[in-house]
Coordinates of C-alpha atoms in Angstrom, one line a residue:
M1 CA -15.0 -8.3 49.6
V2 CA -16.1 -7.2 46.1
S3 CA -19.8 -7.6 45.6
P4 CA -21.3 -9.6 42.6
S5 CA -23.0 -6.4 41.4
H6 CA -19.6 -4.6 41.4
N7 CA -18.1 -7.5 39.4
S8 CA -20.9 -7.2 36.9
M9 CA -20.4 -3.5 36.5
L10 CA -16.6 -4.0 35.9
F11 CA -17.4 -6.7 33.2
F12 CA -19.9 -4.3 31.6
L13 CA -17.4 -1.5 31.4
F14 CA -14.7 -3.7 30.0
F15 CA -17.1 -5.1 27.4
A16 CA -18.3 -1.6 26.4
A17 CA -14.8 -0.3 26.1
N18 CA -13.8 -3.2 23.8
L19 CA -16.9 -2.8 21.8
W20 CA -16.0 0.9 21.3
L21 CA -12.5 0.0 20.2
C22 CA -13.8 -2.5 17.7
F23 CA -16.6 -0.5 16.1
V24 CA -15.9 3.2 16.4
P25 CA -13.3 4.5 14.0
S26 CA -10.5 6.6 15.5
T27 CA -10.3 10.3 14.6
A28 CA -6.7 10.5 15.7
E29 CA -4.0 11.7 13.3
L30 CA -2.3 9.2 11.1
K31 CA 0.6 7.5 12.8
R32 CA 3.9 8.7 11.6
F33 CA 7.2 6.9 11.2
E34 CA 10.6 8.5 10.6
H35 CA 12.9 6.9 8.2
P36 CA 16.5 8.3 7.7
V37 CA 18.0 9.0 4.3
K38 CA 21.5 7.9 3.4
A39 CA 24.5 10.1 4.3
D40 CA 24.5 11.4 0.7
G41 CA 21.0 12.6 1.2
S42 CA 19.4 10.0 -1.1
L43 CA 16.7 7.4 -0.6
S44 CA 16.2 4.2 -2.5
L45 CA 13.4 1.6 -2.3
L46 CA 11.5 -1.1 -4.1
V47 CA 7.8 -1.4 -4.6
V48 CA 6.0 -4.8 -5.1
G49 CA 2.4 -5.8 -4.8
D50 CA 0.0 -8.7 -5.0
W51 CA 2.6 -11.3 -4.1
G52 CA 1.7 -13.7 -1.3
R53 CA 1.4 -17.1 -3.1
K54 CA 4.0 -19.3 -1.2
G55 CA 6.5 -18.8 -4.0
L56 CA 4.2 -19.9 -6.8
Y57 CA 3.3 -18.0 -10.0
N58 CA 6.9 -16.8 -10.2
Q59 CA 6.8 -15.1 -6.8
S60 CA 10.2 -16.6 -5.9
L61 CA 11.7 -15.5 -9.2
V62 CA 10.5 -11.9 -8.7
A63 CA 11.9 -12.0 -5.2
T64 CA 15.3 -13.1 -6.5
Q65 CA 15.4 -10.2 -8.9
M66 CA 14.3 -7.9 -6.2
G67 CA 17.3 -9.0 -4.2
V68 CA 19.6 -8.3 -7.1
V69 CA 18.2 -4.8 -7.8
G70 CA 17.9 -4.1 -4.1
E71 CA 21.7 -4.6 -3.7
K72 CA 22.5 -2.7 -6.8
V73 CA 20.6 0.5 -5.8
D74 CA 21.3 -0.1 -2.0
I75 CA 17.6 0.2 -1.0
D76 CA 16.5 1.7 2.3
F77 CA 13.2 -0.1 2.5
V78 CA 10.5 -1.9 0.6
I79 CA 6.9 -0.9 0.0
S80 CA 4.1 -3.5 -0.5
T81 CA 1.0 -2.3 -2.2
G82 CA -1.2 -4.9 -0.7
D83 CA -2.7 -8.4 -1.3
N84 CA 0.1 -9.7 0.9
F85 CA -1.4 -13.1 1.4
Y86 CA -3.6 -15.0 -1.1
E87 CA -6.3 -16.0 -1.4
D88 CA -7.9 -15.0 1.9
G89 CA -5.3 -13.1 4.0
L90 CA -4.0 -14.7 7.2
T91 CA -6.1 -16.9 9.4
G92 CA -4.2 -15.6 12.5
V93 CA -0.8 -14.7 13.7
S94 CA 0.2 -18.3 13.7
D95 CA -0.8 -18.9 10.1
P96 CA 2.2 -20.6 8.3
A97 CA 1.6 -18.5 5.3
F98 CA 3.5 -15.6 6.9
N99 CA 6.6 -17.8 6.7
E100 CA 5.7 -19.5 3.4
S101 CA 4.9 -16.3 1.5
F102 CA 7.1 -13.7 3.2
I103 CA 9.9 -14.9 5.5
N104 CA 11.0 -17.8 3.4
I105 CA 10.7 -16.0 0.1
Y106 CA 12.3 -12.6 0.5
T107 CA 15.6 -14.0 1.8
A108 CA 18.2 -11.9 -0.1
S109 CA 20.4 -9.8 2.2
S110 CA 19.4 -6.6 0.4
L111 CA 15.8 -7.2 1.3
Q112 CA 16.4 -7.5 5.0
K113 CA 15.2 -3.9 5.4
Q114 CA 12.0 -2.4 6.7
W115 CA 8.9 -3.4 4.8
Y116 CA 6.0 -0.9 4.8
N117 CA 2.8 -2.7 4.0
V118 CA -0.8 -1.7 3.2
L119 CA -3.8 -4.0 3.1
G120 CA -5.4 -5.2 -0.1
N121 CA -8.9 -6.6 -0.6
H122 CA -7.7 -10.2 -0.3
D123 CA -6.1 -9.3 3.0
Y124 CA -9.5 -8.2 4.3
R125 CA -10.9 -11.7 3.5
G126 CA -8.8 -13.0 6.4
D127 CA -7.9 -11.9 9.9
V128 CA -7.0 -8.3 9.4
E129 CA -5.8 -7.8 13.0
A130 CA -3.2 -10.6 12.4
Q131 CA -1.4 -8.6 9.8
L132 CA -1.6 -5.5 12.0
S133 CA -0.3 -7.3 15.0
P134 CA 3.1 -6.6 16.5
I135 CA 3.5 -10.3 17.0
L136 CA 4.4 -10.6 13.3
T137 CA 7.0 -7.9 13.8
K138 CA 8.5 -9.9 16.6
M139 CA 8.6 -12.9 14.2
D140 CA 10.3 -10.8 11.5
H141 CA 11.6 -7.3 12.3
R142 CA 11.0 -6.2 8.7
W143 CA 7.2 -6.4 8.9
L144 CA 5.2 -3.2 9.5
C145 CA 1.6 -3.1 8.5
L146 CA -1.1 -0.5 9.4
R147 CA -4.4 0.5 7.8
S148 CA -3.2 4.1 7.1
F149 CA 0.0 5.8 8.1
I150 CA 2.8 8.2 7.1
V151 CA 6.5 7.5 6.5
N152 CA 8.6 10.8 6.7
A153 CA 12.0 10.9 5.2
G154 CA 12.4 14.7 5.4
F155 CA 12.3 15.9 1.8
V156 CA 9.8 13.1 0.8
E157 CA 6.8 11.8 2.7
F158 CA 4.8 8.6 1.9
F159 CA 1.2 8.6 2.8
F160 CA -0.3 5.0 3.0
V161 CA -4.0 4.9 2.6
D162 CA -6.4 2.0 3.4
T163 CA -8.4 1.9 0.1
T164 CA -10.4 -1.4 0.5
P165 CA -13.2 0.1 2.6
F166 CA -13.9 2.6 -0.2
V167 CA -15.1 0.0 -2.6
N168 CA -18.9 -0.4 -2.5
E169 CA -19.0 -3.9 -4.1
Y170 CA -17.2 -5.5 -1.2
F171 CA -20.1 -4.5 1.0
T172 CA -23.1 -4.8 -1.3
D173 CA -22.1 -7.8 -3.4
P174 CA -19.2 -9.7 -1.8
K175 CA -20.3 -12.9 -3.6
E176 CA -18.7 -16.0 -1.9
S177 CA -16.1 -13.8 0.0
T178 CA -16.4 -12.8 3.6
Y179 CA -14.6 -9.6 4.7
D180 CA -13.3 -8.7 8.1
W181 CA -14.7 -5.3 8.8
K182 CA -13.8 -5.1 12.4
G183 CA -12.5 -1.5 13.0
I184 CA -14.2 -0.2 9.9
L185 CA -17.8 0.1 10.9
P186 CA -19.7 2.4 10.8
R187 CA -18.2 2.6 7.3
Q188 CA -19.1 6.2 6.4
E189 CA -17.7 7.5 9.6
Y190 CA -14.5 5.6 9.0
L191 CA -14.1 6.9 5.4
S192 CA -14.9 10.5 6.4
N193 CA -12.3 10.4 9.2
L194 CA -9.7 8.9 6.9
L195 CA -10.3 11.4 4.1
E196 CA -10.1 14.2 6.6
D197 CA -6.9 12.8 8.1
V198 CA -5.2 12.3 4.7
D199 CA -6.2 15.8 3.5
S200 CA -4.9 17.4 6.7
A201 CA -1.6 15.5 6.6
L202 CA -1.0 16.4 2.9
R203 CA -1.9 20.0 3.5
D204 CA 0.4 20.3 6.5
S205 CA 3.3 18.5 4.8
T206 CA 6.4 20.6 3.9
A207 CA 8.1 17.7 2.0
K208 CA 9.4 18.4 -1.5
W209 CA 7.9 15.2 -2.7
K210 CA 4.5 13.8 -1.7
I211 CA 3.9 10.1 -2.6
V212 CA 0.6 8.4 -1.8
V213 CA 0.4 4.6 -1.6
G214 CA -2.8 2.6 -1.7
H215 CA -3.8 -0.9 -2.9
H216 CA -6.5 0.0 -5.4
T217 CA -6.1 1.7 -8.7
I218 CA -7.2 5.2 -9.5
K219 CA -6.2 5.1 -13.1
S220 CA -5.5 1.8 -14.8
A221 CA -5.8 0.1 -18.1
G222 CA -5.8 -3.3 -16.4
Q223 CA -8.5 -5.7 -15.5
H224 CA -9.9 -3.7 -12.6
G225 CA -9.6 -0.4 -14.3
I226 CA -10.6 2.9 -12.6
T227 CA -11.8 2.6 -9.0
I228 CA -14.7 5.0 -9.2
E229 CA -15.0 5.4 -5.4
L230 CA -11.3 6.6 -5.2
E231 CA -11.7 8.8 -8.3
E232 CA -14.6 10.5 -6.7
Q233 CA -13.5 10.7 -3.1
L234 CA -9.7 10.5 -2.8
L235 CA -8.4 11.9 -6.1
P236 CA -9.8 15.4 -5.6
I237 CA -7.8 15.6 -2.3
L238 CA -4.7 14.4 -4.0
Q239 CA -5.0 16.9 -6.8
A240 CA -5.8 19.8 -4.4
N241 CA -2.6 19.0 -2.4
N242 CA -0.4 18.7 -5.5
I243 CA 1.0 15.2 -4.8
D244 CA 3.6 13.8 -7.2
L245 CA 2.9 10.1 -7.4
Y246 CA 0.0 7.7 -6.6
V247 CA 1.4 4.2 -6.3
N248 CA -0.9 1.1 -6.1
G249 CA -1.2 -2.6 -6.8
H250 CA -4.5 -4.5 -7.4
D251 CA -4.2 -4.9 -11.1
H252 CA -1.6 -7.7 -11.7
C253 CA 0.6 -5.8 -14.0
L254 CA 3.2 -3.0 -14.2
E255 CA 1.9 0.4 -15.4
H256 CA 2.7 4.0 -15.7
I257 CA -0.1 6.5 -16.5
S258 CA 0.4 10.2 -16.6
S259 CA -2.4 12.7 -16.2
T260 CA -3.4 15.3 -18.8
N261 CA -5.1 17.5 -16.1
S262 CA -2.7 17.3 -13.2
Q263 CA 0.9 16.6 -12.3
I264 CA 0.1 13.3 -10.7
Q265 CA 1.8 10.2 -12.1
F266 CA -0.1 6.9 -11.5
L267 CA 2.2 3.9 -11.0
T268 CA 0.9 0.3 -10.7
S269 CA 3.2 -2.3 -9.2
G270 CA 1.0 -5.4 -8.8
G271 CA 3.2 -8.0 -10.5
G272 CA 4.6 -9.7 -7.4
S273 CA 3.3 -13.2 -8.5
K274 CA 0.3 -14.1 -10.6
A275 CA -0.2 -11.9 -13.6
W276 CA -3.0 -11.5 -16.2
R277 CA -1.7 -11.9 -19.7
G278 CA -3.5 -9.9 -22.5
D279 CA -5.9 -8.2 -20.1
I280 CA -5.7 -4.5 -21.1
R281 CA -8.3 -1.8 -21.6
E282 CA -8.1 0.9 -24.2
W283 CA -6.4 4.0 -22.9
N284 CA -5.3 7.4 -24.2
P285 CA -1.8 6.7 -25.6
E286 CA -0.7 10.2 -24.6
E287 CA -1.2 9.1 -20.9
L288 CA -0.2 5.4 -21.1
K289 CA 3.6 5.4 -20.7
L290 CA 3.9 1.7 -19.8
Y291 CA 1.6 -1.3 -19.7
Y292 CA 3.3 -4.7 -19.0
D293 CA 1.0 -7.7 -18.4
G294 CA 3.6 -9.8 -16.6
Q295 CA 5.4 -10.2 -13.3
G296 CA 7.9 -7.7 -11.9
F297 CA 8.4 -4.8 -9.6
M298 CA 9.5 -1.2 -9.4
S299 CA 12.4 0.8 -7.9
M300 CA 12.5 4.5 -6.8
Q301 CA 15.6 6.6 -6.2
I302 CA 14.9 9.9 -4.7
T303 CA 16.9 13.0 -3.8
Q304 CA 15.8 16.6 -3.0
T305 CA 15.8 17.4 -6.7
H306 CA 15.2 14.2 -8.5
V307 CA 12.8 11.1 -8.5
D308 CA 13.8 8.2 -10.8
I309 CA 11.5 5.3 -11.4
V310 CA 12.5 2.0 -13.0
F311 CA 10.2 -1.0 -13.8
Y312 CA 11.7 -4.5 -14.0
D313 CA 10.3 -7.8 -15.3
V314 CA 10.6 -11.2 -13.6
F315 CA 14.1 -11.6 -15.1
G316 CA 15.4 -8.3 -14.0
N317 CA 15.2 -6.7 -17.4
V318 CA 14.4 -3.0 -17.4
L319 CA 11.0 -2.3 -19.0
H320 CA 10.6 1.4 -18.5
K321 CA 12.4 4.4 -17.0
W322 CA 11.0 7.7 -16.0
G323 CA 12.3 10.7 -14.0
I324 CA 11.3 14.1 -12.8
S325 CA 13.3 17.1 -11.3
K326 CA 12.5 20.0 -9.0
G327 CA 14.8 22.8 -8.2
L328 CA 16.0 23.6 -4.7
D329 CA 14.1 26.1 -2.7
A330 CA 16.0 29.1 -1.3
A331 CA 15.9 27.7 2.2
E332 CA 17.6 24.5 0.9
L333 CA 20.5 26.2 -0.8

C-alpha cells in the first residue's frame, strides 16, 4: 500500500517538473527540419504574413492569387511571418478560427504543402501553446508552428526566430492586451539562450544561402518602423554571420530595403489581409527598393547559384522583382 506521504511527494515532484517546463527556457539547440529540393535542384516557396481574419480584408483574394502563383512556380512550401490569427491569437486547439482563417481559406491545390509558421505579437495575445500543438497538425497536415526552428534544404537554410519576446513595450506597457508569456519567463534568460542558439546555428551552417525569418521588422518604412530591440540585439548576429535575407511581417505592407553597410536584404511580407494605406515613413531612396501599402505576398525561387524574389499584389500583378547570384564553390562543381 502506498502511503499518503508518498503520494504527496509524487504530486510535489510532478508539480515541480511541470513548473520547470513552464518557466525555465530551454538551452537546447534549435529544432531542425529537413525539406527536400526538387529533382532539378531548385526550391520554390511563398511568403505571407499578418493574414488570419476569417477571409476578411481581402484575405480570401490574397489566398486565391497565392494559389495561382503557387501552381505557376510549383511551390515546395509556404512561410508565414506571423500574426496568424487576429485579433488575439487562438483561444485553444478547438478555436474555430483555425478552420475559418486557415483551413477554409487556403484551399488551392498548390497550397496543400507544408506551412512553416512563426508567432506574431497578436498570436501571443491568445493561447500560444495551441498554435504550437501537434493537435493542429493532426487537424491539417500542413501546419507546423514553433517558437524558433531551422528548415534545412541543403544549399539553403531558413532560421525562424521568435521575435515577440524581444519587444520591451509588450512587457512594460501592454495597454489593454494580455500576453501569454508561458515558456518565456524569465525573459532575459530566454532571450540570451535564443540569441546564443541563433548565433551558433548560423555560425555552424554550411549552406550557400542563409535566410532568417521573424515576425518583427528590423528595417521598415512602415507604421512600426525599426524594431530597436532587434536592431541592437539580433542584427549584429545576422551581420556577423553574413546572412543573405531577413524576412518579416508585422508592418501590413510589402517592402524591400537593401542595406548600405551589409549584404543583407530586408523583405517585408505582411500584406496577407488588412493593409495600412498611406502609412509610410521617410527612408533613404538608395535603400528603399519597394514600398507597397496594400495587400499581397511574395515568392522565392532558389537554386545553388540564384535567388529570385517577386512581390505580387492582391490581384496577382507583379509589383517588384529582385535577384542575386553566387558562383559555385569548387566542391560543388
